[in-house]
């Protein structure tokens, strides 16, 4: 039955692809930014890949706007303004702008490709919404997610299958360390969860929602 549901969801997604791509283009037009994937971007720069702790990175591909909005609505957080949103592997920053619009108190993107990180920064500063209503709220860090130390406030981490098991394990280690130091509400939203067994092995996070496209994990403190 689960296989039938998955197949139906995939067929629906393929049929709706022209509509969702139009939504993505409209968002870029509305905010005066560029977050689409160009033809060169499916390939990672070997020098950038070599700079990471583990060589298991996935190339840039943005989360469809409609999917990301659904994920935001499914988060178990009553007040987004009390949370910091962190996208590990933020690419050109599409999710950062949508998260800022959703009302997160602080928004952070971590991206190890300097060209993509710069584009994300330009998109954030050039976007009228961010500069007008939440100035300074969007921050882009150029670096390896495996080495990223989380801020001490309540946090939502977003992952769109950005890397493989090794980097993900390093991220889960960082999450466990930060939660041991500062126990607090902590949520991980994993879209296209190719390596969910790594999250399932965490001692401090537990799965609180699963569907065919994403999983939500929450710290015991939520
Ligand atoms: C599938 S894309 C997701 C883009 C963005 N999160 C979104 O949903 O629109 C994965 C991104 O992760 C970045 N990435 C891969 N490995 C990384 C690492 N170890 N540290 C930081 N960024 C990484 C890639 O450069 C790429 O931009």
Short mmCIF file of C-alpha atoms and ligand atoms in Angstrom, two decimals:
data_model
loop_
_atom_site.label_atom_id
_atom_site.label_comp_id
_atom_site.label_asym_id
_atom_site.label_seq_id
_atom_site.Cartn_x
_atom_site.Cartn_y
_atom_site.Cartn_z
CA UNK A 1 0.00 0.00 0.00
CA UNK A 2 2.85 2.37 0.88
CA UNK A 3 4.45 1.62 -2.53
CA UNK A 4 1.19 2.50 -4.32
CA UNK A 5 0.93 5.78 -2.40
CA UNK A 6 4.56 6.61 -3.25
CA UNK A 7 4.03 5.83 -6.95
CA UNK A 8 0.87 7.99 -7.00
CA UNK A 9 2.74 10.86 -5.34
CA UNK A 10 5.57 10.62 -7.88
CA UNK A 11 3.16 10.55 -10.85
CA UNK A 12 1.29 13.57 -9.46
CA UNK A 13 4.59 15.38 -8.99
CA UNK A 14 5.68 14.73 -12.58
CA UNK A 15 2.32 15.87 -13.96
CA UNK A 16 2.40 19.03 -11.82
CA UNK A 17 6.03 19.89 -12.63
CA UNK A 18 5.22 22.72 -15.13
CA UNK A 19 2.97 24.34 -12.50
CA UNK A 20 5.52 24.08 -9.69
CA UNK A 21 8.33 25.43 -11.90
CA UNK A 22 6.10 28.39 -12.71
CA UNK A 23 5.57 29.00 -8.96
CA UNK A 24 9.35 28.93 -8.46
CA UNK A 25 9.89 31.48 -11.26
CA UNK A 26 7.11 33.70 -9.87
CA UNK A 27 8.75 33.74 -6.45
CA UNK A 28 12.06 34.86 -7.98
CA UNK A 29 10.25 37.55 -9.97
CA UNK A 30 8.30 38.77 -6.94
CA UNK A 31 11.45 39.16 -4.83
CA UNK A 32 13.71 40.26 -7.70
CA UNK A 33 16.17 37.41 -7.13
CA UNK A 34 17.55 34.31 -8.88
CA UNK A 35 17.39 30.93 -7.12
CA UNK A 36 16.83 28.60 -10.09
CA UNK A 37 19.39 26.01 -11.13
CA UNK A 38 21.48 26.86 -14.20
CA UNK A 39 22.62 24.14 -16.62
CA UNK A 40 26.19 24.09 -15.16
CA UNK A 41 25.11 23.63 -11.54
CA UNK A 42 24.32 19.90 -11.45
CA UNK A 43 28.11 19.42 -11.38
CA UNK A 44 30.05 20.23 -8.20
CA UNK A 45 33.37 22.08 -8.44
CA UNK A 46 36.05 19.44 -7.53
CA UNK A 47 38.07 22.05 -5.59
CA UNK A 48 35.02 22.85 -3.44
CA UNK A 49 34.28 19.16 -2.86
CA UNK A 50 37.90 18.59 -1.81
CA UNK A 51 37.62 21.38 0.79
CA UNK A 52 34.98 19.45 2.77
CA UNK A 53 35.71 17.00 5.57
CA UNK A 54 33.90 14.22 3.65
CA UNK A 55 33.49 13.89 -0.12
CA UNK A 56 29.81 13.04 -0.19
CA UNK A 57 28.23 16.34 -1.27
CA UNK A 58 25.21 16.67 -3.53
CA UNK A 59 25.13 19.45 -6.16
CA UNK A 60 22.79 22.45 -6.09
CA UNK A 61 19.12 21.94 -6.76
CA UNK A 62 16.56 24.20 -5.04
CA UNK A 63 13.60 22.94 -3.02
CA UNK A 64 10.35 23.63 -4.93
CA UNK A 65 8.56 26.59 -3.31
CA UNK A 66 5.26 24.75 -2.78
CA UNK A 67 7.00 21.79 -1.10
CA UNK A 68 8.96 24.06 1.22
CA UNK A 69 5.82 25.94 2.26
CA UNK A 70 4.15 22.60 3.10
CA UNK A 71 7.18 21.59 5.17
CA UNK A 72 7.05 24.90 7.06
CA UNK A 73 3.38 24.35 7.86
CA UNK A 74 4.13 20.85 9.16
CA UNK A 75 6.76 21.99 11.68
CA UNK A 76 5.82 21.39 15.34
CA UNK A 77 6.61 24.96 16.40
CA UNK A 78 3.85 27.28 17.65
CA UNK A 79 5.89 30.49 17.34
CA UNK A 80 8.45 30.64 14.48
CA UNK A 81 9.76 33.96 15.81
CA UNK A 82 11.20 32.10 18.83
CA UNK A 83 13.30 29.88 16.54
CA UNK A 84 16.41 30.22 14.41
CA UNK A 85 16.14 28.54 10.99
CA UNK A 86 19.32 26.94 9.64
CA UNK A 87 19.56 25.49 6.11
CA UNK A 88 22.64 23.25 5.86
CA UNK A 89 23.64 23.44 2.20
CA UNK A 90 21.55 26.53 1.42
CA UNK A 91 22.63 26.93 -2.21
CA UNK A 92 21.32 30.23 -3.58
CA UNK A 93 19.21 30.83 -0.49
CA UNK A 94 15.66 30.18 -1.68
CA UNK A 95 14.61 28.57 1.61
CA UNK A 96 16.23 31.37 3.61
CA UNK A 97 13.98 33.98 2.03
CA UNK A 98 10.87 31.84 2.46
CA UNK A 99 11.82 31.14 6.10
CA UNK A 100 12.31 34.89 6.71
CA UNK A 101 8.87 35.51 5.20
CA UNK A 102 7.41 32.80 7.46
CA UNK A 103 8.58 34.77 10.50
CA UNK A 104 11.63 32.99 11.93
CA UNK A 105 13.49 35.17 14.43
CA UNK A 106 16.81 34.54 12.75
CA UNK A 107 17.72 32.76 9.52
CA UNK A 108 21.11 31.20 8.73
CA UNK A 109 22.32 29.51 5.55
CA UNK A 110 25.46 27.36 5.50
CA UNK A 111 26.95 26.70 2.06
CA UNK A 112 30.45 25.42 1.25
CA UNK A 113 30.53 26.60 -2.38
CA UNK A 114 31.75 30.24 -2.26
CA UNK A 115 29.99 31.18 -5.53
CA UNK A 116 26.63 29.83 -4.33
CA UNK A 117 27.13 31.38 -0.87
CA UNK A 118 27.77 34.78 -2.48
CA UNK A 119 24.65 34.43 -4.63
CA UNK A 120 22.62 33.55 -1.51
CA UNK A 121 24.03 36.63 0.25
CA UNK A 122 23.19 38.87 -2.71
CA UNK A 123 19.70 37.39 -2.95
CA UNK A 124 19.16 38.06 0.77
CA UNK A 125 20.40 41.64 0.68
CA UNK A 126 18.84 42.46 -2.69
CA UNK A 127 15.47 41.11 -1.64
CA UNK A 128 13.14 43.98 -0.62
CA UNK A 129 11.34 41.81 1.93
CA UNK A 130 14.43 41.05 3.99
CA UNK A 131 15.85 44.57 3.99
CA UNK A 132 12.46 46.16 4.70
CA UNK A 133 10.95 44.03 7.45
CA UNK A 134 13.64 41.79 8.94
CA UNK A 135 16.88 43.67 8.29
CA UNK A 136 19.94 41.68 9.28
CA UNK A 137 17.92 38.56 10.01
CA UNK A 138 19.37 36.51 7.13
CA UNK A 139 23.00 35.45 7.45
CA UNK A 140 24.98 33.27 5.02
CA UNK A 141 27.98 31.36 6.33
CA UNK A 142 30.42 29.97 3.76
CA UNK A 143 31.67 26.69 5.22
CA UNK A 144 31.38 22.95 5.61
CA UNK A 145 28.18 21.77 7.31
CA UNK A 146 30.18 19.00 9.02
CA UNK A 147 32.02 21.64 11.04
CA UNK A 148 29.10 24.01 11.71
CA UNK A 149 28.39 24.78 15.37
CA UNK A 150 24.74 25.52 16.04
CA UNK A 151 23.63 28.71 17.81
CA UNK A 152 22.35 28.15 21.39
CA UNK A 153 18.72 29.20 20.75
CA UNK A 154 15.71 27.02 19.76
CA UNK A 155 16.51 25.85 16.24
CA UNK A 156 14.95 24.36 13.12
CA UNK A 157 17.48 22.69 10.80
CA UNK A 158 16.48 22.12 7.19
CA UNK A 159 18.19 19.55 4.96
CA UNK A 160 17.36 18.96 1.29
CA UNK A 161 19.48 15.86 0.84
CA UNK A 162 22.64 18.00 0.71
CA UNK A 163 25.20 15.28 1.48
CA UNK A 164 25.75 11.63 2.27
CA UNK A 165 25.99 9.59 5.42
CA UNK A 166 29.42 10.73 6.62
CA UNK A 167 28.66 14.46 6.66
CA UNK A 168 25.19 13.77 8.04
CA UNK A 169 26.70 11.73 10.88
CA UNK A 170 29.03 14.67 11.69
CA UNK A 171 25.99 16.99 11.72
CA UNK A 172 24.08 14.66 14.08
CA UNK A 173 27.15 14.58 16.37
CA UNK A 174 27.12 18.40 16.42
CA UNK A 175 23.40 18.38 17.24
CA UNK A 176 23.90 15.94 20.10
CA UNK A 177 26.76 18.04 21.48
CA UNK A 178 24.84 21.31 21.31
CA UNK A 179 21.76 19.72 22.94
CA UNK A 180 23.90 18.28 25.74
CA UNK A 181 25.31 21.78 26.37
CA UNK A 182 22.03 23.70 25.94
CA UNK A 183 18.93 21.46 26.11
CA UNK A 184 16.23 23.23 24.08
CA UNK A 185 13.56 22.74 21.42
CA UNK A 186 15.36 21.54 18.29
CA UNK A 187 13.72 20.34 15.08
CA UNK A 188 15.25 18.75 11.97
CA UNK A 189 13.22 18.78 8.73
CA UNK A 190 14.77 16.39 6.22
CA UNK A 191 13.42 16.72 2.65
CA UNK A 192 14.15 13.84 0.24
CA UNK A 193 15.60 11.89 3.17
CA UNK A 194 18.06 9.57 1.45
CA UNK A 195 19.96 8.74 4.64
CA UNK A 196 17.28 8.83 7.32
CA UNK A 197 18.87 5.87 9.14
CA UNK A 198 21.54 8.31 10.36
CA UNK A 199 18.90 10.50 12.03
CA UNK A 200 17.07 7.41 13.31
CA UNK A 201 20.30 6.44 15.12
CA UNK A 202 20.38 9.68 17.13
CA UNK A 203 19.98 9.35 20.88
CA UNK A 204 18.50 12.84 21.32
CA UNK A 205 16.18 13.20 18.30
CA UNK A 206 13.07 11.18 17.54
CA UNK A 207 10.95 11.03 14.37
CA UNK A 208 7.65 12.83 14.95
CA UNK A 209 6.38 12.93 11.35
CA UNK A 210 7.04 11.00 8.14
CA UNK A 211 5.49 11.10 4.70
CA UNK A 212 6.71 10.05 1.26
CA UNK A 213 8.75 13.27 0.79
CA UNK A 214 10.10 14.40 4.15
CA UNK A 215 10.66 13.49 7.81
CA UNK A 216 10.56 15.67 10.91
CA UNK A 217 12.72 14.90 13.95
CA UNK A 218 12.41 16.71 17.27
CA UNK A 219 14.55 16.87 20.37
CA UNK A 220 13.07 15.31 23.49
CA UNK A 221 12.89 18.84 24.96
CA UNK A 222 10.18 20.04 22.48
C1 LIG B 1 20.23 19.79 -3.01
S1 LIG B 1 20.99 21.37 -2.78
C2 LIG B 1 19.86 22.13 -1.63
C3 LIG B 1 19.79 23.67 -1.75
C4 LIG B 1 18.90 24.37 -0.73
N1 LIG B 1 19.03 23.82 0.58
C5 LIG B 1 17.43 24.31 -1.12
O1 LIG B 1 16.74 23.49 -0.55
O2 LIG B 1 16.99 25.07 -1.97
C6 LIG B 1 22.39 20.91 -1.76
C7 LIG B 1 23.35 22.05 -1.45
O3 LIG B 1 24.23 21.62 -0.40
C8 LIG B 1 25.52 22.16 -0.65
N2 LIG B 1 26.46 21.32 0.09
C9 LIG B 1 26.81 20.05 -0.19
N3 LIG B 1 27.70 19.58 0.71
C10 LIG B 1 27.89 20.58 1.63
C11 LIG B 1 28.68 20.68 2.82
N4 LIG B 1 29.43 19.68 3.24
N5 LIG B 1 28.62 21.84 3.51
C12 LIG B 1 27.84 22.88 3.08
N6 LIG B 1 27.10 22.83 1.95
C13 LIG B 1 27.09 21.68 1.23
C14 LIG B 1 25.64 22.10 -2.18
O4 LIG B 1 26.62 22.98 -2.67
C15 LIG B 1 24.22 22.51 -2.60
O5 LIG B 1 24.11 23.90 -2.74
#
